[in-house]
Structures are given as structure tokens and as C-alpha cells.
């Protein structure tokens, strides 16, 4: 099935969102005076994914290895800019103030970087006229076929892998050592903007520098009693966390209601 697409510049995808950023984009974002945080989740990783385990291999490529107590984990780190209202760069006429240098994720939307789960225009925010048949084909049989967008998706995946490799040193620099359990929640870290900008500069200037792995014991946080019990039984390092600010820089963002 073909999905034709042409942006109507309605601006709906530029509000009430977390814009995911590469390290370079996050530094640019901070230098423009907009806040950036880091979301971390931890996936238990007892064995490497099989050749045909595409999801496992996708997660592996975007994460780095470390431990939580006795449990090997892989940490996925996401630099994001959170907007409950309009994005800081959205102009009153719905155009983007940084259109020429907007983040990769904005260039790729409404196609997906995540390669699983199919494509459904109903899950995107674009109005019906954006999908009118006179527009060029963006998606064919679930896959992006627009050459420029295909190239951007490849670039986004390669950059995510580079950023993941730099994750241990960046986290060590910022003292970040807590993550949510993958598929349950994230720990959002909000370092002081100048400190984050400095750490990103160091990270970008010294791509091979820093620790090779997670460099220490990570804490896995959860808001669910059952998860905390399971982490305890597995001898992971864990912490109960609710969706409120902890010590001013950390917040638990759970996909489930508080439990226990
Ligand atoms: S950076 Fe521009 S394109 Fe991206 S969400 Fe913000 S206003 Fe929209
Ligand atoms: S929601 Fe869709 S049509 Fe509207 S600005 Fe975003 S990409 Fe364009």
C-alpha cells in the first residue's frame, strides 16, 4: 500500500512533544538557550541477540553495556528537549525557526526511525490533506521509499550508534548512573544546562575518549513493587522512584501507574 505525503505546515507535530536530539543537535539546542535532558533506560542483557533478532540488534546498536549489581544491562540514553506546549523553535506562522538545521527526527517525520511496528497515518499528527494522493509517495508497503528520507533515516541510525558509543564517558562526566527498566519507564536527568553543554563539547571533541563501558554500577529505578522485587531477587542495584523530582535533577517517567 502507498502513503503519499506532503507537509501542510500545520505545526501539530511541533507541540506537546519530546524532540529527540543527537549530541551535536543537543549542544546546538543548549547554545540557543533551550533546555535538554537525558532519558535513560536499562535492558537486562544476559546474551547477545541472534542474527535474526532484529529488535535485539536494533537495541544493541543504540545502547552501551554496563552492569547493575549482578545483572548485565545495556543502557539506552536519549537526549531530548521536552515541550508541553509548542516547541521553542515553532514560529507563530507554524514554520520552524531553525528549518535549515532542524533535528534529524524532525526531517524524517512522519516516517519512522524505529523500523518495526508498520506504518499507520492514523498514528501520526498530520491532517488528512497531508496524505492526499497528488503528493509524492513516502511509504510503500510499510517502508519509506523517499530517497532523501531514506538517507536521513540511515544517518539517524548511524549517529545514534556513535552517540551510544560515547554514552559511557558522557554519563561518567555528568555523574549519571540511574535508568528506568526498558519498556517500563525512564529516568530523566536534567543536569545544569552549562554543565551539560560542557560535557557534550568534551564528548564531541574527544570521540574516542572516556570509558569503554558503562564504567560502574548502574541503579535501575521503578515505581512498581513487583519490578523492584524482581530486581532485588536478581541482585540488581535498584531504587524505588515516583514521578516526582528526586534531588532536583532526576525524575522517573513511568509507563505504568505507581504500584505498591
Ligand atoms: S525543531 Fe522545528 S521542526 Fe522540530 S519540533 Fe521544533 S519547530 Fe518543529
Ligand atoms: S503534523 Fe505533519 S503536516 Fe503538520 S507540520 Fe508536522 S509533518 Fe507537516
PDB file of C-alpha atoms in Angstrom, residues 36-185:
ATOM      1  CA  UNK A  36      17.815  19.489  27.232  1.00  0.00           C
ATOM      2  CA  UNK A  37      17.511  16.411  29.391  1.00  0.00           C
ATOM      3  CA  UNK A  38      18.705  12.817  29.166  1.00  0.00           C
ATOM      4  CA  UNK A  39      16.381   9.853  29.396  1.00  0.00           C
ATOM      5  CA  UNK A  40      17.950   6.552  30.386  1.00  0.00           C
ATOM      6  CA  UNK A  41      16.576   3.041  30.341  1.00  0.00           C
ATOM      7  CA  UNK A  42      18.288  -0.263  31.092  1.00  0.00           C
ATOM      8  CA  UNK A  43      17.628  -3.565  29.352  1.00  0.00           C
ATOM      9  CA  UNK A  44      18.866  -6.743  31.114  1.00  0.00           C
ATOM     10  CA  UNK A  45      21.357  -8.302  28.694  1.00  0.00           C
ATOM     11  CA  UNK A  46      22.310 -11.859  29.562  1.00  0.00           C
ATOM     12  CA  UNK A  47      23.117 -12.891  25.997  1.00  0.00           C
ATOM     13  CA  UNK A  48      23.729 -11.298  22.631  1.00  0.00           C
ATOM     14  CA  UNK A  49      20.839 -11.235  20.160  1.00  0.00           C
ATOM     15  CA  UNK A  50      20.729 -13.886  17.447  1.00  0.00           C
ATOM     16  CA  UNK A  51      21.401 -12.928  13.812  1.00  0.00           C
ATOM     17  CA  UNK A  52      17.677 -12.871  13.081  1.00  0.00           C
ATOM     18  CA  UNK A  53      16.697 -10.965  16.257  1.00  0.00           C
ATOM     19  CA  UNK A  54      16.292  -7.603  14.548  1.00  0.00           C
ATOM     20  CA  UNK A  55      14.778  -5.819  17.535  1.00  0.00           C
ATOM     21  CA  UNK A  56      17.543  -7.041  19.825  1.00  0.00           C
ATOM     22  CA  UNK A  57      20.183  -5.948  17.348  1.00  0.00           C
ATOM     23  CA  UNK A  58      18.491  -2.575  16.923  1.00  0.00           C
ATOM     24  CA  UNK A  59      18.525  -2.014  20.707  1.00  0.00           C
ATOM     25  CA  UNK A  60      22.131  -3.173  20.910  1.00  0.00           C
ATOM     26  CA  UNK A  61      23.257  -0.702  18.263  1.00  0.00           C
ATOM     27  CA  UNK A  62      21.761   2.224  20.200  1.00  0.00           C
ATOM     28  CA  UNK A  63      22.950   1.301  23.694  1.00  0.00           C
ATOM     29  CA  UNK A  64      26.059   0.593  25.734  1.00  0.00           C
ATOM     30  CA  UNK A  65      26.977  -2.226  28.076  1.00  0.00           C
ATOM     31  CA  UNK A  66      27.353  -1.980  31.818  1.00  0.00           C
ATOM     32  CA  UNK A  67      26.113  -3.723  34.959  1.00  0.00           C
ATOM     33  CA  UNK A  68      23.553  -3.161  37.666  1.00  0.00           C
ATOM     34  CA  UNK A  69      24.741  -5.173  40.658  1.00  0.00           C
ATOM     35  CA  UNK A  70      24.972  -8.735  39.365  1.00  0.00           C
ATOM     36  CA  UNK A  71      22.892  -8.062  36.249  1.00  0.00           C
ATOM     37  CA  UNK A  72      24.475  -7.172  32.896  1.00  0.00           C
ATOM     38  CA  UNK A  73      22.443  -4.416  31.261  1.00  0.00           C
ATOM     39  CA  UNK A  74      22.536  -2.210  28.199  1.00  0.00           C
ATOM     40  CA  UNK A  75      21.731   1.462  28.706  1.00  0.00           C
ATOM     41  CA  UNK A  76      19.888   3.429  26.046  1.00  0.00           C
ATOM     42  CA  UNK A  77      20.359   7.148  26.502  1.00  0.00           C
ATOM     43  CA  UNK A  78      18.156   9.706  24.739  1.00  0.00           C
ATOM     44  CA  UNK A  79      18.915  13.412  24.655  1.00  0.00           C
ATOM     45  CA  UNK A  80      15.581  15.198  24.431  1.00  0.00           C
ATOM     46  CA  UNK A  81      14.004  18.606  24.601  1.00  0.00           C
ATOM     47  CA  UNK A  82      10.640  18.460  26.320  1.00  0.00           C
ATOM     48  CA  UNK A  83       7.783  20.776  25.380  1.00  0.00           C
ATOM     49  CA  UNK A  84       4.354  20.614  26.964  1.00  0.00           C
ATOM     50  CA  UNK A  85       3.312  23.399  24.583  1.00  0.00           C
ATOM     51  CA  UNK A  86       4.853  24.483  21.271  1.00  0.00           C
ATOM     52  CA  UNK A  87       8.486  23.645  20.532  1.00  0.00           C
ATOM     53  CA  UNK A  88      10.812  26.528  21.374  1.00  0.00           C
ATOM     54  CA  UNK A  89      11.555  26.847  17.641  1.00  0.00           C
ATOM     55  CA  UNK A  90       7.996  26.938  16.341  1.00  0.00           C
ATOM     56  CA  UNK A  91       7.123  30.345  14.944  1.00  0.00           C
ATOM     57  CA  UNK A  92       3.645  31.935  15.145  1.00  0.00           C
ATOM     58  CA  UNK A  93       3.025  31.035  11.467  1.00  0.00           C
ATOM     59  CA  UNK A  94       3.799  27.373  12.348  1.00  0.00           C
ATOM     60  CA  UNK A  95       7.092  27.429  10.465  1.00  0.00           C
ATOM     61  CA  UNK A  96      10.319  26.276  12.102  1.00  0.00           C
ATOM     62  CA  UNK A  97      12.777  28.981  13.150  1.00  0.00           C
ATOM     63  CA  UNK A  98      15.690  26.601  12.544  1.00  0.00           C
ATOM     64  CA  UNK A  99      14.264  24.889   9.470  1.00  0.00           C
ATOM     65  CA  UNK A 100      17.601  24.556   7.661  1.00  0.00           C
ATOM     66  CA  UNK A 101      19.264  22.969  10.681  1.00  0.00           C
ATOM     67  CA  UNK A 102      16.296  21.306  12.378  1.00  0.00           C
ATOM     68  CA  UNK A 103      16.967  17.976  14.103  1.00  0.00           C
ATOM     69  CA  UNK A 104      17.115  14.759  12.106  1.00  0.00           C
ATOM     70  CA  UNK A 105      13.991  13.455  13.780  1.00  0.00           C
ATOM     71  CA  UNK A 106      12.062  16.499  12.510  1.00  0.00           C
ATOM     72  CA  UNK A 107      13.410  15.989   8.981  1.00  0.00           C
ATOM     73  CA  UNK A 108      12.341  12.372   8.980  1.00  0.00           C
ATOM     74  CA  UNK A 109       8.828  12.827  10.434  1.00  0.00           C
ATOM     75  CA  UNK A 110       6.230  11.488   9.671  1.00  0.00           C
ATOM     76  CA  UNK A 111       8.365   8.492   8.623  1.00  0.00           C
ATOM     77  CA  UNK A 112       9.884   6.453  11.431  1.00  0.00           C
ATOM     78  CA  UNK A 113      13.484   5.933  12.527  1.00  0.00           C
ATOM     79  CA  UNK A 114      12.250   2.912  14.518  1.00  0.00           C
ATOM     80  CA  UNK A 115      11.980   0.179  11.855  1.00  0.00           C
ATOM     81  CA  UNK A 116       9.326  -2.013  13.486  1.00  0.00           C
ATOM     82  CA  UNK A 117       5.589  -1.827  14.006  1.00  0.00           C
ATOM     83  CA  UNK A 118       4.490  -0.905  10.490  1.00  0.00           C
ATOM     84  CA  UNK A 119       3.217   2.483   9.382  1.00  0.00           C
ATOM     85  CA  UNK A 120      -0.202   3.931  10.132  1.00  0.00           C
ATOM     86  CA  UNK A 121      -1.008   7.565   9.209  1.00  0.00           C
ATOM     87  CA  UNK A 122      -3.632   7.495  11.973  1.00  0.00           C
ATOM     88  CA  UNK A 123      -0.752   7.358  14.478  1.00  0.00           C
ATOM     89  CA  UNK A 124       0.821  10.491  13.060  1.00  0.00           C
ATOM     90  CA  UNK A 125      -0.412  14.017  13.647  1.00  0.00           C
ATOM     91  CA  UNK A 126      -0.696  15.166  10.056  1.00  0.00           C
ATOM     92  CA  UNK A 127      -4.116  16.275   8.758  1.00  0.00           C
ATOM     93  CA  UNK A 128      -5.928  14.264   6.038  1.00  0.00           C
ATOM     94  CA  UNK A 129      -4.893  16.670   3.273  1.00  0.00           C
ATOM     95  CA  UNK A 130      -1.215  15.895   4.008  1.00  0.00           C
ATOM     96  CA  UNK A 131      -1.889  12.337   2.752  1.00  0.00           C
ATOM     97  CA  UNK A 132      -3.608  13.421  -0.472  1.00  0.00           C
ATOM     98  CA  UNK A 133      -2.757  11.235  -3.496  1.00  0.00           C
ATOM     99  CA  UNK A 134      -1.297  14.122  -5.512  1.00  0.00           C
ATOM    100  CA  UNK A 135       1.646  14.179  -3.067  1.00  0.00           C
ATOM    101  CA  UNK A 136       4.743  12.019  -3.687  1.00  0.00           C
ATOM    102  CA  UNK A 137       4.837   8.531  -2.199  1.00  0.00           C
ATOM    103  CA  UNK A 138       6.561   8.498   1.196  1.00  0.00           C
ATOM    104  CA  UNK A 139       5.767   4.968   2.373  1.00  0.00           C
ATOM    105  CA  UNK A 140       5.264   1.852   0.236  1.00  0.00           C
ATOM    106  CA  UNK A 141       4.265  -1.437   1.885  1.00  0.00           C
ATOM    107  CA  UNK A 142       5.370  -0.159   5.279  1.00  0.00           C
ATOM    108  CA  UNK A 143       8.817   1.036   4.181  1.00  0.00           C
ATOM    109  CA  UNK A 144       9.977   4.563   3.462  1.00  0.00           C
ATOM    110  CA  UNK A 145      10.730   4.997  -0.255  1.00  0.00           C
ATOM    111  CA  UNK A 146      11.514   8.705  -0.438  1.00  0.00           C
ATOM    112  CA  UNK A 147      15.277   8.653  -1.220  1.00  0.00           C
ATOM    113  CA  UNK A 148      16.114  11.772   0.821  1.00  0.00           C
ATOM    114  CA  UNK A 149      14.232  10.474   3.870  1.00  0.00           C
ATOM    115  CA  UNK A 150      15.778   7.002   3.499  1.00  0.00           C
ATOM    116  CA  UNK A 151      19.199   8.669   3.594  1.00  0.00           C
ATOM    117  CA  UNK A 152      18.259  10.673   6.701  1.00  0.00           C
ATOM    118  CA  UNK A 153      16.999   7.556   8.480  1.00  0.00           C
ATOM    119  CA  UNK A 154      20.319   5.814   7.755  1.00  0.00           C
ATOM    120  CA  UNK A 155      22.174   8.864   9.052  1.00  0.00           C
ATOM    121  CA  UNK A 156      19.998   8.962  12.195  1.00  0.00           C
ATOM    122  CA  UNK A 157      20.727   5.295  12.920  1.00  0.00           C
ATOM    123  CA  UNK A 158      24.467   5.708  12.360  1.00  0.00           C
ATOM    124  CA  UNK A 159      24.538   8.816  14.554  1.00  0.00           C
ATOM    125  CA  UNK A 160      22.576   7.026  17.285  1.00  0.00           C
ATOM    126  CA  UNK A 161      25.227   4.290  17.275  1.00  0.00           C
ATOM    127  CA  UNK A 162      28.045   6.872  17.554  1.00  0.00           C
ATOM    128  CA  UNK A 163      26.218   8.665  20.353  1.00  0.00           C
ATOM    129  CA  UNK A 164      25.661   5.366  22.174  1.00  0.00           C
ATOM    130  CA  UNK A 165      29.384   4.608  21.996  1.00  0.00           C
ATOM    131  CA  UNK A 166      30.029   7.988  23.601  1.00  0.00           C
ATOM    132  CA  UNK A 167      27.376   7.391  26.266  1.00  0.00           C
ATOM    133  CA  UNK A 168      29.568   5.861  28.994  1.00  0.00           C
ATOM    134  CA  UNK A 169      32.007   8.779  29.023  1.00  0.00           C
ATOM    135  CA  UNK A 170      29.204  11.335  28.862  1.00  0.00           C
ATOM    136  CA  UNK A 171      27.371   9.696  31.760  1.00  0.00           C
ATOM    137  CA  UNK A 172      30.573   9.394  33.788  1.00  0.00           C
ATOM    138  CA  UNK A 173      31.265  13.081  33.139  1.00  0.00           C
ATOM    139  CA  UNK A 174      27.795  14.054  34.368  1.00  0.00           C
ATOM    140  CA  UNK A 175      27.597  11.561  37.218  1.00  0.00           C
ATOM    141  CA  UNK A 176      24.588   9.832  35.674  1.00  0.00           C
ATOM    142  CA  UNK A 177      24.067   6.277  36.915  1.00  0.00           C
ATOM    143  CA  UNK A 178      20.298   5.669  37.093  1.00  0.00           C
ATOM    144  CA  UNK A 179      17.911   4.321  34.483  1.00  0.00           C
ATOM    145  CA  UNK A 180      14.383   3.003  34.271  1.00  0.00           C
ATOM    146  CA  UNK A 181      13.774  -0.589  33.278  1.00  0.00           C
ATOM    147  CA  UNK A 182      13.367  -0.866  29.493  1.00  0.00           C
ATOM    148  CA  UNK A 183       9.705  -0.992  28.428  1.00  0.00           C
ATOM    149  CA  UNK A 184       8.621   0.198  31.901  1.00  0.00           C
ATOM    150  CA  UNK A 185       9.993   3.690  32.219  1.00  0.00           C
TER     151      UNK A 185
END
